[in-house]
CSV table of C-alpha atoms in Angstrom, one decimal:
chain,number,residue,atom,x,y,z
V,201,MET,CA,34.4,-19.3,5.5
V,202,TYR,CA,33.5,-19.0,1.8
V,203,ASN,CA,34.6,-15.4,1.3
V,204,GLU,CA,38.0,-16.2,-0.2
V,205,PHE,CA,36.6,-18.9,-2.4
V,206,PHE,CA,34.1,-16.5,-3.9
V,207,HIS,CA,36.4,-13.5,-3.9
V,208,LEU,CA,34.4,-11.6,-1.3
V,209,THR,CA,35.7,-9.2,1.3
V,210,ARG,CA,33.0,-9.9,3.9
V,211,ASN,CA,29.9,-12.1,4.4
V,212,PRO,CA,27.2,-10.4,2.2
V,213,PHE,CA,24.2,-11.9,4.0
V,214,ASP,CA,25.0,-11.6,7.7
V,215,LEU,CA,21.9,-11.6,9.9
V,216,THR,CA,23.4,-8.9,12.1
V,217,PRO,CA,21.7,-5.6,11.4
V,218,ASP,CA,24.7,-3.7,10.1
V,219,PRO,CA,23.9,-0.2,8.6
V,220,LYS,CA,26.8,-0.6,6.2
V,221,CYS,CA,24.8,-3.4,4.5
V,222,PHE,CA,21.6,-1.3,4.4
V,223,VAL,CA,19.9,-1.6,0.9
V,224,PRO,CA,17.2,1.1,0.8
V,225,THR,CA,13.9,0.5,-0.9
V,226,LYS,CA,11.3,3.1,-1.5
V,227,ARG,CA,9.4,1.8,1.5
V,228,HIS,CA,12.4,1.8,3.8
V,229,ASP,CA,13.5,5.3,2.7
V,230,GLU,CA,10.0,6.7,3.4
V,231,ALA,CA,9.9,5.0,6.8
V,232,LEU,CA,13.4,6.3,7.8
V,233,ALA,CA,12.5,9.8,6.6
V,234,ALA,CA,9.2,9.7,8.6
V,235,LEU,CA,11.1,8.6,11.8
V,236,TYR,CA,13.8,11.2,11.4
V,237,TYR,CA,11.2,14.0,10.6
V,238,GLY,CA,9.1,13.1,13.6
V,239,ILE,CA,12.1,13.3,16.0
V,240,ARG,CA,13.7,16.4,14.6
V,241,ARG,CA,10.4,18.3,14.4
V,242,HIS,CA,9.5,17.3,18.0
V,243,LYS,CA,6.3,15.6,17.0
V,244,GLY,CA,6.2,13.5,20.2
V,245,PHE,CA,5.0,10.0,19.4
V,246,VAL,CA,6.3,8.1,16.3
V,247,VAL,CA,5.3,4.5,15.5
V,248,LEU,CA,6.9,2.0,13.1
V,249,THR,CA,5.4,-1.4,12.5
V,250,GLY,CA,6.3,-4.3,10.3
V,251,GLU,CA,6.1,-8.1,10.1
V,252,VAL,CA,8.9,-10.3,11.4
V,253,GLY,CA,12.1,-10.0,9.2
V,254,THR,CA,11.2,-6.8,7.3
V,255,GLY,CA,14.2,-4.9,8.6
V,256,LYS,CA,12.8,-2.8,11.5
V,257,THR,CA,15.9,-3.2,13.7
V,258,LEU,CA,18.3,-2.4,10.8
V,259,LEU,CA,16.3,0.7,10.1
V,260,LEU,CA,16.6,1.7,13.7
V,261,ARG,CA,20.3,1.3,13.5
V,262,CYS,CA,20.4,3.6,10.5
V,263,LEU,CA,18.2,6.1,12.4
V,264,ILE,CA,20.6,6.0,15.4
V,265,GLY,CA,23.5,6.6,13.0
V,266,LEU,CA,21.8,9.7,11.7
V,267,LEU,CA,21.0,10.9,15.3
V,268,LYS,CA,24.7,10.4,16.3
V,269,GLU,CA,25.7,12.9,13.6
V,270,SER,CA,23.8,15.7,15.5
V,271,LYS,CA,25.5,16.9,18.7
V,272,ASP,CA,22.2,18.2,20.1
V,273,VAL,CA,20.5,14.7,20.3
V,274,ALA,CA,20.6,12.3,23.2
V,275,TYR,CA,18.7,9.0,23.1
V,276,ALA,CA,17.9,6.0,25.2
V,277,TYR,CA,17.5,2.7,23.3
V,278,LEU,CA,15.3,0.0,24.9
V,279,PHE,CA,15.2,-3.4,23.2
V,280,ASN,CA,13.6,-5.5,25.9
V,281,GLY,CA,10.1,-4.6,26.9
V,282,ARG,CA,9.5,-7.4,29.4
V,283,LEU,CA,10.2,-5.2,32.4
V,284,SER,CA,8.1,-3.9,35.3
V,285,SER,CA,7.2,-0.2,35.3
V,286,THR,CA,9.9,0.6,37.8
V,287,GLU,CA,12.6,-1.4,35.9
V,288,PHE,CA,11.4,0.3,32.7
V,289,LEU,CA,12.0,3.7,34.2
V,290,GLN,CA,15.3,2.7,35.7
V,291,TYR,CA,16.6,1.5,32.4
V,292,ILE,CA,15.6,4.7,30.6
V,293,VAL,CA,17.1,7.0,33.2
V,294,SER,CA,20.3,4.9,33.3
V,295,ASP,CA,20.6,4.9,29.5
V,296,PHE,CA,20.4,8.7,29.6
V,297,GLY,CA,23.5,8.6,31.9
V,298,LEU,CA,21.7,9.5,35.1
V,299,PRO,CA,22.3,7.7,38.4
V,300,THR,CA,19.6,5.3,39.6
V,301,SER,CA,21.1,3.5,42.6
V,302,GLY,CA,18.9,3.8,45.7
V,303,LYS,CA,16.2,5.9,44.0
V,304,ASN,CA,12.5,5.1,44.1
V,305,LYS,CA,10.1,5.7,41.2
V,306,SER,CA,9.3,9.3,42.3
V,307,ASP,CA,13.0,10.2,42.5
V,308,LEU,CA,13.6,8.7,39.0
V,309,LEU,CA,10.7,10.7,37.5
V,310,LEU,CA,11.9,13.9,39.1
V,311,ASP,CA,15.5,13.4,37.8
V,312,LEU,CA,14.2,12.5,34.3
V,313,GLY,CA,11.9,15.6,34.3
V,314,GLN,CA,14.7,17.9,35.3
V,315,PHE,CA,17.0,16.3,32.7
V,316,LEU,CA,14.4,16.9,30.0
V,317,ILE,CA,13.7,20.5,31.0
V,318,SER,CA,17.3,21.3,31.1
V,319,ARG,CA,17.9,20.0,27.6
V,320,GLY,CA,14.7,21.5,26.3
V,321,SER,CA,15.7,25.0,27.6
V,322,ARG,CA,18.8,24.7,25.4
V,323,LYS,CA,16.7,23.6,22.3
V,324,MET,CA,18.2,20.1,22.4
V,325,THR,CA,16.4,16.9,21.3
V,326,THR,CA,15.9,13.9,23.6
V,327,VAL,CA,14.6,10.6,22.3
V,328,LEU,CA,13.3,7.4,23.7
V,329,ILE,CA,13.5,4.5,21.2
V,330,VAL,CA,11.7,1.3,22.1
V,331,ASP,CA,12.3,-1.7,19.9
V,332,GLU,CA,10.1,-4.8,20.1
V,333,ALA,CA,7.5,-2.5,21.5
V,334,HIS,CA,4.7,-5.1,20.9
V,335,HIS,CA,6.0,-6.9,24.0
V,336,LEU,CA,5.2,-3.9,26.2
V,337,SER,CA,2.3,-4.5,28.6
V,338,ALA,CA,-0.6,-2.1,28.7
V,339,ASP,CA,0.7,-0.7,32.0
V,340,ILE,CA,4.1,0.1,30.5
V,341,LEU,CA,2.5,1.7,27.5
V,342,GLU,CA,0.5,3.9,29.8
V,343,GLU,CA,3.8,4.8,31.6
V,344,VAL,CA,5.2,5.8,28.2
V,345,ARG,CA,2.1,8.0,27.6
V,346,LEU,CA,2.6,9.7,30.9
V,347,LEU,CA,6.2,10.4,30.0
V,348,SER,CA,4.9,12.3,27.0
V,349,ASN,CA,3.3,14.7,29.5
V,350,LEU,CA,6.7,16.2,30.1
V,351,GLU,CA,6.4,19.2,27.8
V,352,THR,CA,6.3,22.9,27.7
V,353,ASP,CA,3.6,25.2,26.3
V,354,ASP,CA,5.1,25.0,22.8
V,355,ASP,CA,7.3,21.9,22.6
V,356,LYS,CA,7.5,18.2,23.4
V,357,LEU,CA,10.5,17.5,25.7
V,358,LEU,CA,10.7,13.8,25.0
V,359,GLN,CA,10.4,12.3,21.5
V,360,ILE,CA,9.1,8.7,21.7
V,361,VAL,CA,9.7,6.1,19.0
V,362,LEU,CA,7.8,2.8,19.3
V,363,VAL,CA,8.8,0.0,16.9
V,364,GLY,CA,7.2,-3.4,16.8
V,365,GLN,CA,5.3,-6.1,14.9
V,366,PRO,CA,1.7,-5.7,13.8
V,367,GLU,CA,0.6,-6.8,17.3
V,368,LEU,CA,1.6,-3.3,18.5
V,369,ASN,CA,-1.1,-1.8,16.3
V,370,GLU,CA,-3.6,-4.2,17.9
V,371,LYS,CA,-2.6,-3.0,21.4
V,372,LEU,CA,-2.7,0.6,20.4
V,373,ASP,CA,-6.2,0.1,19.0
V,374,SER,CA,-7.5,-1.1,22.4
V,375,VAL,CA,-9.9,1.0,24.4
V,376,GLU,CA,-7.6,1.4,27.4
V,377,LEU,CA,-4.8,2.9,25.2
V,378,ARG,CA,-7.0,5.2,23.2
V,379,GLN,CA,-5.3,8.3,24.8
V,380,LEU,CA,-1.9,7.0,23.7
V,381,LYS,CA,-3.2,6.3,20.2
V,382,GLN,CA,-4.5,9.8,19.8
V,383,ARG,CA,-1.1,11.2,20.6
V,384,ILE,CA,0.7,9.4,17.7
V,385,ALA,CA,1.8,12.1,15.3
V,386,VAL,CA,3.7,10.0,12.7
V,387,ARG,CA,3.2,6.4,11.6
V,388,ALA,CA,5.2,4.3,9.2
V,389,GLN,CA,5.0,0.7,8.1
V,390,LEU,CA,7.5,-1.8,6.6
V,391,GLY,CA,6.5,-4.6,4.3
V,392,SER,CA,8.3,-7.3,2.3
V,393,LEU,CA,10.2,-6.7,-0.9
V,394,ASP,CA,8.7,-7.4,-4.4
V,395,ALA,CA,10.6,-9.5,-6.9
V,396,GLU,CA,12.4,-6.5,-8.5
V,397,GLU,CA,13.5,-5.2,-5.0
V,398,THR,CA,14.6,-8.7,-4.0
V,399,GLU,CA,16.9,-8.9,-7.0
V,400,ARG,CA,18.3,-5.4,-6.3
V,401,TYR,CA,18.7,-6.3,-2.6
V,402,ILE,CA,20.8,-9.4,-3.4
V,403,ARG,CA,22.9,-7.7,-6.1
V,404,GLN,CA,23.7,-4.8,-3.9
V,405,ARG,CA,24.5,-6.9,-0.9
V,406,LEU,CA,27.0,-8.9,-3.0
V,407,GLN,CA,28.4,-5.6,-4.4
V,408,ILE,CA,28.9,-4.3,-0.8
V,409,ALA,CA,30.8,-7.5,0.0
V,410,GLY,CA,33.1,-7.2,-3.1
V,411,GLY,CA,31.1,-9.5,-5.3
V,412,ASN,CA,31.8,-7.3,-8.3
V,413,LEU,CA,35.3,-8.8,-8.3
V,414,HIS,CA,33.8,-12.3,-9.1
V,415,PRO,CA,34.1,-13.1,-12.8
V,416,ASP,CA,30.6,-14.5,-13.1
V,417,PRO,CA,27.4,-13.6,-11.3
V,418,LEU,CA,27.1,-15.7,-8.1
V,419,PHE,CA,23.3,-15.6,-8.3
V,420,SER,CA,21.6,-16.0,-11.7
V,421,VAL,CA,18.2,-14.5,-12.5
V,422,GLN,CA,16.6,-17.9,-12.1
V,423,THR,CA,18.4,-18.4,-8.7
V,424,ILE,CA,17.1,-15.1,-7.4
V,425,ALA,CA,13.6,-16.0,-8.5
V,426,ALA,CA,13.8,-19.1,-6.4
V,427,VAL,CA,15.0,-17.1,-3.4
V,428,TYR,CA,12.1,-14.7,-3.8
V,429,ARG,CA,9.6,-17.5,-4.1
V,430,HIS,CA,10.8,-19.1,-0.8
V,431,SER,CA,11.5,-15.9,1.1
V,432,GLN,CA,8.4,-14.1,0.0
V,433,GLY,CA,10.6,-11.0,-0.1
V,434,LEU,CA,11.4,-10.9,3.7
V,435,PRO,CA,15.0,-9.6,4.0
V,436,ARG,CA,15.8,-11.8,7.0
V,437,LEU,CA,14.8,-14.9,5.1
V,438,ILE,CA,16.6,-13.7,2.0
V,439,ASN,CA,19.8,-13.4,4.1
V,440,THR,CA,19.3,-16.9,5.6
V,441,ILE,CA,18.7,-18.6,2.3
V,442,CYS,CA,21.5,-16.9,0.4
V,443,ASP,CA,24.1,-17.3,3.2
V,444,ASN,CA,23.4,-21.1,3.5
V,445,ALA,CA,23.3,-21.5,-0.3
V,446,LEU,CA,26.8,-19.9,-0.5
V,447,ILE,CA,28.0,-22.3,2.2
V,448,THR,CA,26.6,-25.3,0.3
V,449,ALA,CA,28.1,-24.0,-3.0
V,450,TYR,CA,31.5,-23.6,-1.3
V,451,VAL,CA,31.4,-27.1,0.2
V,452,ARG,CA,30.5,-28.6,-3.3
V,453,ARG,CA,33.1,-26.3,-4.9
V,454,LEU,CA,30.5,-24.8,-7.3
V,455,PRO,CA,31.4,-21.5,-9.0
V,456,SER,CA,27.9,-20.1,-8.4
V,457,VAL,CA,24.6,-20.7,-6.6
V,458,THR,CA,22.1,-22.7,-8.7
V,459,PRO,CA,18.3,-22.8,-8.3
V,460,ASP,CA,18.7,-26.4,-7.1
V,461,LEU,CA,20.8,-25.2,-4.2
V,462,ILE,CA,18.1,-22.8,-3.2
V,463,GLU,CA,15.5,-25.6,-3.3
V,464,ASP,CA,17.7,-27.7,-1.0
V,465,VAL,CA,18.2,-24.9,1.5
V,466,ALA,CA,14.5,-24.1,1.5
V,467,LYS,CA,13.7,-27.8,2.2
V,468,GLU,CA,16.3,-28.0,4.9
V,469,PHE,CA,14.8,-24.9,6.7
V,470,ARG,CA,11.3,-26.2,6.1
V,471,LEU,CA,10.3,-23.0,4.4
V,472,ASN,CA,7.6,-24.9,2.4
V,473,VAL,CA,5.9,-26.1,5.6
V,474,VAL,CA,2.9,-24.1,6.7
V,475,TYR,CA,1.7,-24.9,10.2
V,476,SER,CA,-2.0,-25.7,10.5
V,477,PRO,CA,-3.6,-26.1,13.9
V,478,GLY,CA,-5.7,-29.0,12.7
V,479,ALA,CA,-3.0,-30.8,10.8
V,480,GLU,CA,-2.4,-33.4,13.5
V,481,LYS,CA,-6.1,-34.5,13.6
V,482,PRO,CA,-7.4,-36.7,10.7
V,483,GLU,CA,-9.7,-34.8,8.4
V,484,GLY,CA,-13.3,-35.4,9.1
V,485,SER,CA,-12.6,-37.1,12.5
V,486,ASP,CA,-14.9,-34.7,14.3
V,487,GLU,CA,-17.7,-35.5,11.9
V,488,VAL,CA,-17.3,-39.2,12.3
V,489,ASP,CA,-17.3,-39.1,16.1
V,490,SER,CA,-20.3,-36.9,16.1
V,491,GLN,CA,-22.3,-39.2,13.8
V,492,GLN,CA,-21.4,-42.2,15.9
V,493,VAL,CA,-22.6,-40.5,19.1
V,494,THR,CA,-25.8,-39.3,17.4
V,495,THR,CA,-26.6,-42.8,16.1
V,496,LEU,CA,-25.9,-44.4,19.6
V,497,LEU,CA,-28.2,-41.8,21.3
V,498,GLN,CA,-30.9,-42.5,18.8
V,499,GLN,CA,-30.7,-46.3,19.4
V,500,LEU,CA,-30.8,-45.8,23.1
V,501,TYR,CA,-33.8,-43.5,22.9
V,502,ALA,CA,-35.6,-45.9,20.6
V,503,ALA,CA,-34.9,-48.8,23.1
V,504,LEU,CA,-36.3,-46.8,26.0
V,505,ARG,CA,-39.6,-46.1,24.0
V,506,ARG,CA,-40.2,-49.8,23.2
V,507,PRO,CA,-43.1,-51.5,25.1
V,508,VAL,CA,-41.8,-53.7,27.9
V,509,ALA,CA,-43.1,-57.3,28.3
V,510,SER,CA,-42.3,-59.6,31.1
V,511,ASP,CA,-40.4,-62.8,30.8
V,512,SER,CA,-42.4,-65.6,32.5
V,513,ASP,CA,-39.3,-67.6,33.3
V,514,SER,CA,-37.0,-64.9,34.6
V,515,GLY,CA,-39.5,-62.4,35.9
V,516,LEU,CA,-37.6,-59.6,34.0
V,517,PRO,CA,-38.8,-57.4,31.2
V,518,VAL,CA,-38.1,-59.0,27.8
V,519,GLU,CA,-35.7,-56.3,26.7
V,520,ALA,CA,-33.8,-56.4,30.0
V,521,SER,CA,-33.4,-60.2,29.9
V,522,LYS,CA,-31.6,-59.9,26.6
V,523,ILE,CA,-29.0,-57.6,27.9
């Protein structure tokens, strides 16, 4: 919508993980190299973790692009881990191009094993890539471990890449998955960008989209600083803020994005709001209620310990007659 107005050839901050827009940082380069090394060296298990929005899926797309350049590599890519163990196996076998109709779990395992042995005998690489792996149940993760048993005396027949949020590490640290954890040969982790990386990220994204044809910088140093402050260096949030800021600048017919626009976008997306579980309850309410209950109990206890005298007219204890 705003491309022509800002002399851009494409949207620079699309949320779709397009490898053409990949802006490598040192951390991303190291993670990509670790994944590729683990696969090509047949290390078996490779794990990549990172917070939401750090670019894990985009990194996977870049990895898959590298694997496609090699004719000896076949891969299955799973991006939905909320499956039963049989559905999980059916999906993998199907993605490798093998028939699954009418076959039970034993048949699927047998076909997969023969497929891997055949490729291994020809020194070919076979990869299972699982995105959003933190959603996998302990049972599915155990199935994944058992798949790694498909090996020869000197080689792993199936290379397994698990990618997920930090919750994946918590699952792998559990006692019931300790066998799987011990088999992990390569680990990598993604984090947010620092201020310098954020500026380079925005500049290169604009350059990829033809932003160098624009006579003036679309994002000043001050504007980028505001983006970094509100995004905390998370690439997905950087994209969201910058894209919406460009839309607003286009609507207002501004030649560039100002820091004020970034503040408006951040406010609109409630990026300055931090959820607190106790925010809905007035501060100190628990203490007040507790004090009131304690005082009431003390009064009742004191009343019960007072001496009881009879009321000659009513025949009731004095204290009771006053109730």
